[in-house]
Amino acid sequence: MTGTTGDRLDGRFARLWAASTLSALGSGMATVAAPLYVASQTDDPLTVSAGAAVAWLPWLLFALPGGVLVDRVDRRRLMVVIDWLRVAVLGVLAAAMVTGRAGVPLLYAVLFVVNTGEVVFRTAAQAVVPAVVPRSRLERANGWLGGGTQIMQNMVAGPLGGFLFVVAAAIPFAVNAGTYALSAVLVGLLAGSYRGSPGAGGRRSVRADVAEGFRWLLSQRLLRTMTLLIGLLNVTLTAALAVLVLLATDRLGLGSVGYGALFTCMAVGGLLGSAVGDRLVAPSPPPGPSGWACSSRPACTWPWPPRAAPWWSGWRCSPSGCTARCGTWSPTRCASGSPRPR
């Protein structure tokens, strides 16, 4: 994070970046380990796929209320509290696994709590960045944050989480708790106050603020379209990932490490999408690339033949990451050109 004197990002951003990257590593390992644990307990596709629903439900329920909360409290303190709560619940889960008292219901309850915290934590972290980085360095800072998350959560954590799961099922979750603890310490070291502007929350109710957010979204034609398209894109991706563990372990015989490596392959595709996404956006009016990403997803999730070679399975996962990444360029472009709410 160095460069010329005027280009340097200071120590506050370095701590925020380290906290974000460590959290991403732990979250990525838990993302791989959770389906592996459920698949070791049952081979029922409905039970296994329920994990994806539990993990994503908080984003549907708490995204807007979480944004309202972030506008009303000190964001740094909120992030620290969330991290320590996640340490506690993951510690309970790891201890239950070590003593043989864990089960699928406990795992799903912990996933719901952890991902609820993730919804609010990410929102708060995004709001903190402009407070620790000069406006002229925001793009560079966001690049560092996105790159750290992409590499650690999507490339490194997959095979590492699978390997640690083979050693002991509790280890990935214990390591995840440790990364959240380190994140809490690093975020706590950020100096200053990070409360929203005095007029952000006002005296209005949470319901009124959430309703205003919905009305503003509905008033933006392009963003409405993007919401629908990206929603469809995520449905297809999540549906495929929900039972990927059964495909990888039972049908392809990849094992825990091989299953984790599939996430690395998707991350490689995501990096490719990041490299070419801007070239697709430039010549085409929105929502061109997002529509292309949605329409091309069936080719990426076409049924695997039995006993497919491992390299072929990885190749099949890479386009999914590429289309998902390309699909995010159009909404970003639309959002940057959309008028701000008054």
XYZ file of C-alpha atoms in Angstrom:
342
model
C 0.000 0.000 0.000
C 2.870 2.312 -0.724
C 3.677 4.633 -3.558
C 4.587 8.248 -3.864
C 4.139 10.361 -0.759
C 0.787 11.674 -1.931
C -0.443 8.253 -2.991
C 0.053 6.382 0.273
C -2.875 4.907 2.171
C -2.219 5.435 5.866
C -2.143 3.071 8.825
C -5.872 3.328 9.488
C -6.671 1.921 6.088
C -3.982 -0.749 6.510
C -5.707 -1.957 9.676
C -9.101 -1.898 7.990
C -7.708 -3.829 5.012
C -6.052 -6.421 7.261
C -9.280 -6.884 9.235
C -11.316 -7.284 6.047
C -8.848 -9.727 4.496
C -8.560 -11.882 7.619
C -12.345 -12.014 7.953
C -12.627 -12.998 4.299
C -10.202 -15.877 4.800
C -12.112 -17.227 7.795
C -15.493 -16.767 6.136
C -14.286 -18.572 3.021
C -13.113 -21.586 5.021
C -16.442 -21.784 6.863
C -18.297 -21.472 3.552
C -16.517 -24.603 2.326
C -16.588 -26.499 5.617
C -20.297 -26.036 6.358
C -21.614 -27.979 3.313
C -18.951 -30.634 3.882
C -20.145 -31.119 7.452
C -23.806 -31.356 6.408
C -22.921 -33.818 3.619
C -21.065 -35.945 6.175
C -24.258 -36.153 8.236
C -26.807 -36.724 5.464
C -27.016 -37.202 1.716
C -30.496 -35.667 1.451
C -30.243 -32.893 -1.199
C -33.006 -30.856 0.449
C -31.235 -30.806 3.809
C -27.906 -29.982 2.199
C -29.335 -27.187 0.044
C -31.131 -25.689 3.062
C -27.730 -24.437 4.188
C -27.585 -22.035 1.245
C -31.055 -20.726 2.104
C -30.068 -20.187 5.736
C -26.851 -18.409 4.716
C -28.551 -16.033 2.271
C -31.796 -15.358 4.162
C -30.225 -12.620 6.356
C -29.350 -10.635 3.222
C -33.024 -10.591 2.296
C -34.262 -9.782 5.793
C -31.669 -7.387 7.189
C -29.924 -5.571 4.325
C -32.098 -2.451 4.484
C -32.635 -2.400 8.288
C -28.897 -2.981 8.685
C -28.176 0.065 6.544
C -30.458 2.155 8.730
C -28.654 0.908 11.843
C -25.266 1.759 10.345
C -26.445 5.348 9.763
C -27.465 5.747 13.405
C -24.559 4.390 15.469
C -20.770 4.526 15.581
C -19.734 2.182 12.791
C -16.402 1.175 14.289
C -17.982 0.101 17.566
C -20.739 -1.707 15.712
C -18.189 -3.699 13.683
C -16.272 -4.637 16.839
C -19.441 -5.828 18.615
C -20.498 -7.885 15.592
C -17.081 -9.527 15.333
C -17.042 -10.553 19.007
C -20.576 -11.942 18.754
C -19.502 -14.035 15.784
C -16.452 -15.238 17.710
C -18.759 -16.418 20.502
C -21.220 -18.361 18.338
C -18.483 -19.946 16.217
C -16.634 -20.908 19.385
C -19.765 -22.663 20.641
C -20.086 -24.516 17.334
C -16.430 -25.592 17.297
C -16.646 -26.782 20.904
C -19.821 -28.744 20.138
C -18.106 -30.428 17.188
C -15.094 -31.384 19.296
C -17.335 -32.932 21.983
C -19.568 -34.667 19.442
C -22.673 -32.665 20.366
C -23.014 -30.649 17.180
C -25.647 -31.285 14.584
C -27.098 -29.794 11.436
C -29.677 -27.639 13.301
C -26.937 -26.046 15.443
C -24.794 -25.420 12.370
C -27.651 -23.745 10.542
C -28.489 -21.575 13.568
C -24.857 -20.437 13.779
C -24.751 -19.750 10.018
C -27.848 -17.565 10.322
C -26.360 -15.527 13.176
C -22.950 -15.203 11.518
C -24.390 -14.114 8.180
C -26.749 -11.663 9.845
C -23.663 -10.079 11.337
C -21.963 -10.167 7.944
C -24.795 -8.173 6.377
C -24.407 -5.328 8.860
C -20.609 -5.607 9.087
C -20.108 -5.221 5.331
C -22.415 -2.230 5.201
C -20.583 -0.578 8.085
C -17.173 -1.364 6.578
C -18.149 0.229 3.272
C -19.326 3.325 5.134
C -16.061 3.546 7.086
C -13.793 3.551 4.013
C -14.478 7.193 2.994
C -13.691 8.249 6.567
C -10.191 6.733 6.529
C -9.272 7.367 2.882
C -9.116 10.692 1.000
C -11.656 11.016 -1.783
C -8.889 10.959 -4.397
C -7.759 7.528 -3.139
C -11.147 5.819 -2.868
C -10.796 3.813 -6.078
C -7.373 2.550 -5.041
C -8.636 1.670 -1.554
C -11.649 -0.193 -2.925
C -9.332 -2.059 -5.283
C -7.169 -3.208 -2.368
C -10.220 -4.283 -0.371
C -11.802 -6.131 -3.274
C -8.544 -7.775 -4.263
C -7.837 -8.971 -0.727
C -11.301 -10.458 -0.397
C -11.172 -12.109 -3.816
C -7.817 -13.755 -3.210
C -8.301 -14.858 0.394
C -11.985 -15.796 0.466
C -12.403 -17.152 -3.025
C -8.983 -18.523 -3.976
C -7.030 -19.461 -0.847
C -9.810 -20.371 1.578
C -11.410 -23.081 -0.604
C -8.706 -25.760 -0.683
C -7.357 -24.685 2.726
C -10.776 -25.064 4.331
C -11.228 -28.459 2.698
C -7.832 -29.631 3.933
C -8.474 -28.451 7.507
C -11.873 -30.153 7.457
C -10.162 -33.442 6.645
C -7.893 -32.959 9.666
C -10.831 -32.169 11.974
C -14.294 -30.827 11.196
C -14.080 -28.197 13.934
C -10.829 -26.590 12.773
C -12.207 -24.376 9.933
C -14.843 -22.940 12.253
C -12.322 -22.402 15.059
C -9.979 -20.644 12.624
C -12.894 -18.530 11.423
C -13.571 -17.490 15.024
C -9.899 -16.562 15.356
C -9.965 -14.393 12.230
C -13.022 -12.543 13.537
C -11.234 -11.968 16.852
C -8.224 -10.496 15.048
C -10.566 -8.379 12.951
C -12.246 -7.021 16.083
C -8.864 -6.054 17.547
C -7.714 -4.349 14.335
C -10.956 -2.433 13.838
C -10.886 -1.419 17.496
C -7.488 0.189 16.896
C -8.952 2.642 14.385
C -8.735 6.077 15.931
C -11.578 8.560 15.711
C -15.355 8.565 15.588
C -17.232 6.958 12.722
C -20.807 7.923 13.439
C -23.069 8.830 10.529
C -23.938 12.433 9.792
C -26.298 13.949 12.377
C -29.138 14.201 9.885
C -28.741 10.669 8.485
C -30.985 8.989 10.990
C -32.938 11.995 12.240
C -35.868 11.161 14.451
C -37.705 9.067 11.921
C -38.540 5.440 12.553
C -36.607 2.565 11.042
C -39.699 1.640 9.041
C -39.838 5.112 7.505
C -36.182 4.955 6.462
C -36.574 1.469 4.970
C -39.714 2.552 3.105
C -37.843 5.557 1.693
C -35.102 3.240 0.441
C -37.670 1.062 -1.335
C -39.379 4.072 -2.904
C -36.092 5.440 -4.163
C -35.154 2.082 -5.708
C -38.535 1.763 -7.411
C -38.135 5.254 -8.853
C -34.893 4.302 -10.637
C -35.768 2.392 -13.795
C -32.242 1.157 -14.529
C -31.592 0.065 -10.967
C -34.938 -1.757 -10.865
C -33.873 -3.674 -13.937
C -30.460 -4.408 -12.478
C -32.010 -5.645 -9.245
C -34.166 -8.103 -11.156
C -31.354 -9.337 -13.401
C -28.791 -9.721 -10.628
C -31.440 -11.415 -8.503
C -32.009 -13.981 -11.249
C -28.262 -14.394 -11.661
C -27.845 -15.103 -7.957
C -30.732 -17.572 -7.929
C -29.070 -19.718 -10.584
C -25.640 -19.498 -8.962
C -26.896 -20.250 -5.451
C -29.050 -23.138 -6.682
C -25.998 -24.731 -8.306
C -23.714 -24.134 -5.315
C -26.294 -25.418 -2.842
C -25.787 -29.028 -3.927
C -22.290 -28.712 -5.391
C -20.831 -30.536 -2.389
C -22.872 -33.652 -3.204
C -21.852 -33.494 -6.853
C -18.185 -33.058 -5.991
C -17.923 -35.715 -3.293
C -20.444 -38.361 -4.360
C -20.451 -38.158 -8.140
C -17.083 -36.710 -9.088
C -15.094 -38.211 -6.216
C -13.113 -35.021 -5.660
C -12.990 -35.211 -1.869
C -12.993 -32.296 0.569
C -9.888 -30.590 -0.825
C -11.096 -31.016 -4.399
C -14.458 -29.524 -3.467
C -12.696 -26.497 -2.018
C -10.546 -26.213 -5.134
C -13.706 -25.742 -7.219
C -14.193 -22.409 -5.443
C -10.673 -21.459 -6.459
C -11.572 -22.217 -10.071
C -14.629 -19.981 -9.790
C -12.415 -17.249 -8.341
C -10.072 -17.535 -11.325
C -13.091 -16.999 -13.555
C -14.052 -14.036 -11.398
C -10.630 -12.473 -11.931
C -11.057 -12.947 -15.677
C -14.462 -11.289 -15.472
C -12.921 -8.371 -13.597
C -10.343 -7.987 -16.368
C -12.791 -7.995 -19.283
C -15.973 -6.683 -17.648
C -15.189 -3.032 -18.323
C -14.641 -3.795 -22.015
C -18.072 -5.386 -22.201
C -19.737 -2.480 -20.418
C -18.121 0.281 -22.493
C -19.635 -0.515 -25.921
C -23.035 -1.730 -24.720
C -25.824 0.206 -23.039
C -27.021 -1.166 -19.702
C -28.196 -3.728 -18.870
C -26.274 -5.447 -21.688
C -23.543 -7.318 -19.760
C -25.887 -8.294 -16.944
C -28.396 -9.660 -19.426
C -25.606 -11.550 -21.176
C -24.423 -12.937 -17.830
C -27.909 -14.196 -16.977
C -28.490 -15.747 -20.398
C -25.105 -17.476 -20.435
C -25.420 -18.997 -16.950
C -27.285 -22.153 -18.176
C -24.237 -23.080 -20.254
C -22.130 -22.863 -17.097
C -24.461 -25.026 -15.005
C -25.301 -27.682 -17.594
C -25.352 -31.147 -15.974
C -21.976 -32.775 -15.346
C -21.418 -36.201 -16.909
C -20.683 -39.012 -14.440
C -17.038 -39.459 -13.451
C -15.911 -36.254 -15.084
C -12.186 -35.540 -14.923
C -11.185 -33.123 -12.130
C -9.676 -30.646 -14.580
C -12.911 -30.631 -16.552
C -14.935 -29.953 -13.400
C -12.715 -26.990 -12.574
C -13.044 -25.667 -16.097
C -16.829 -25.855 -15.774
C -16.770 -23.777 -12.579
C -14.610 -20.981 -13.974
C -17.266 -19.534 -16.345
C -19.692 -19.253 -13.415
C -17.295 -16.948 -11.634
C -16.660 -15.014 -14.831
C -20.348 -14.412 -15.613
C -21.066 -13.468 -11.995
C -18.280 -10.877 -12.023
C -19.242 -9.472 -15.430
C -22.839 -9.177 -14.256
C -21.798 -6.732 -11.544
C -20.263 -4.184 -13.901
C -23.525 -2.853 -15.340
C -25.248 -2.141 -12.003
C -22.100 -0.408 -10.775
C -22.100 1.727 -13.882
C -25.816 2.494 -13.523
C -25.493 3.269 -9.827
C -22.625 5.661 -10.444
C -24.727 7.581 -12.912
C -27.983 7.524 -10.946
C -29.128 10.576 -9.051
C -28.724 10.489 -5.307
C -31.793 10.583 -3.067
C -32.469 13.935 -1.450
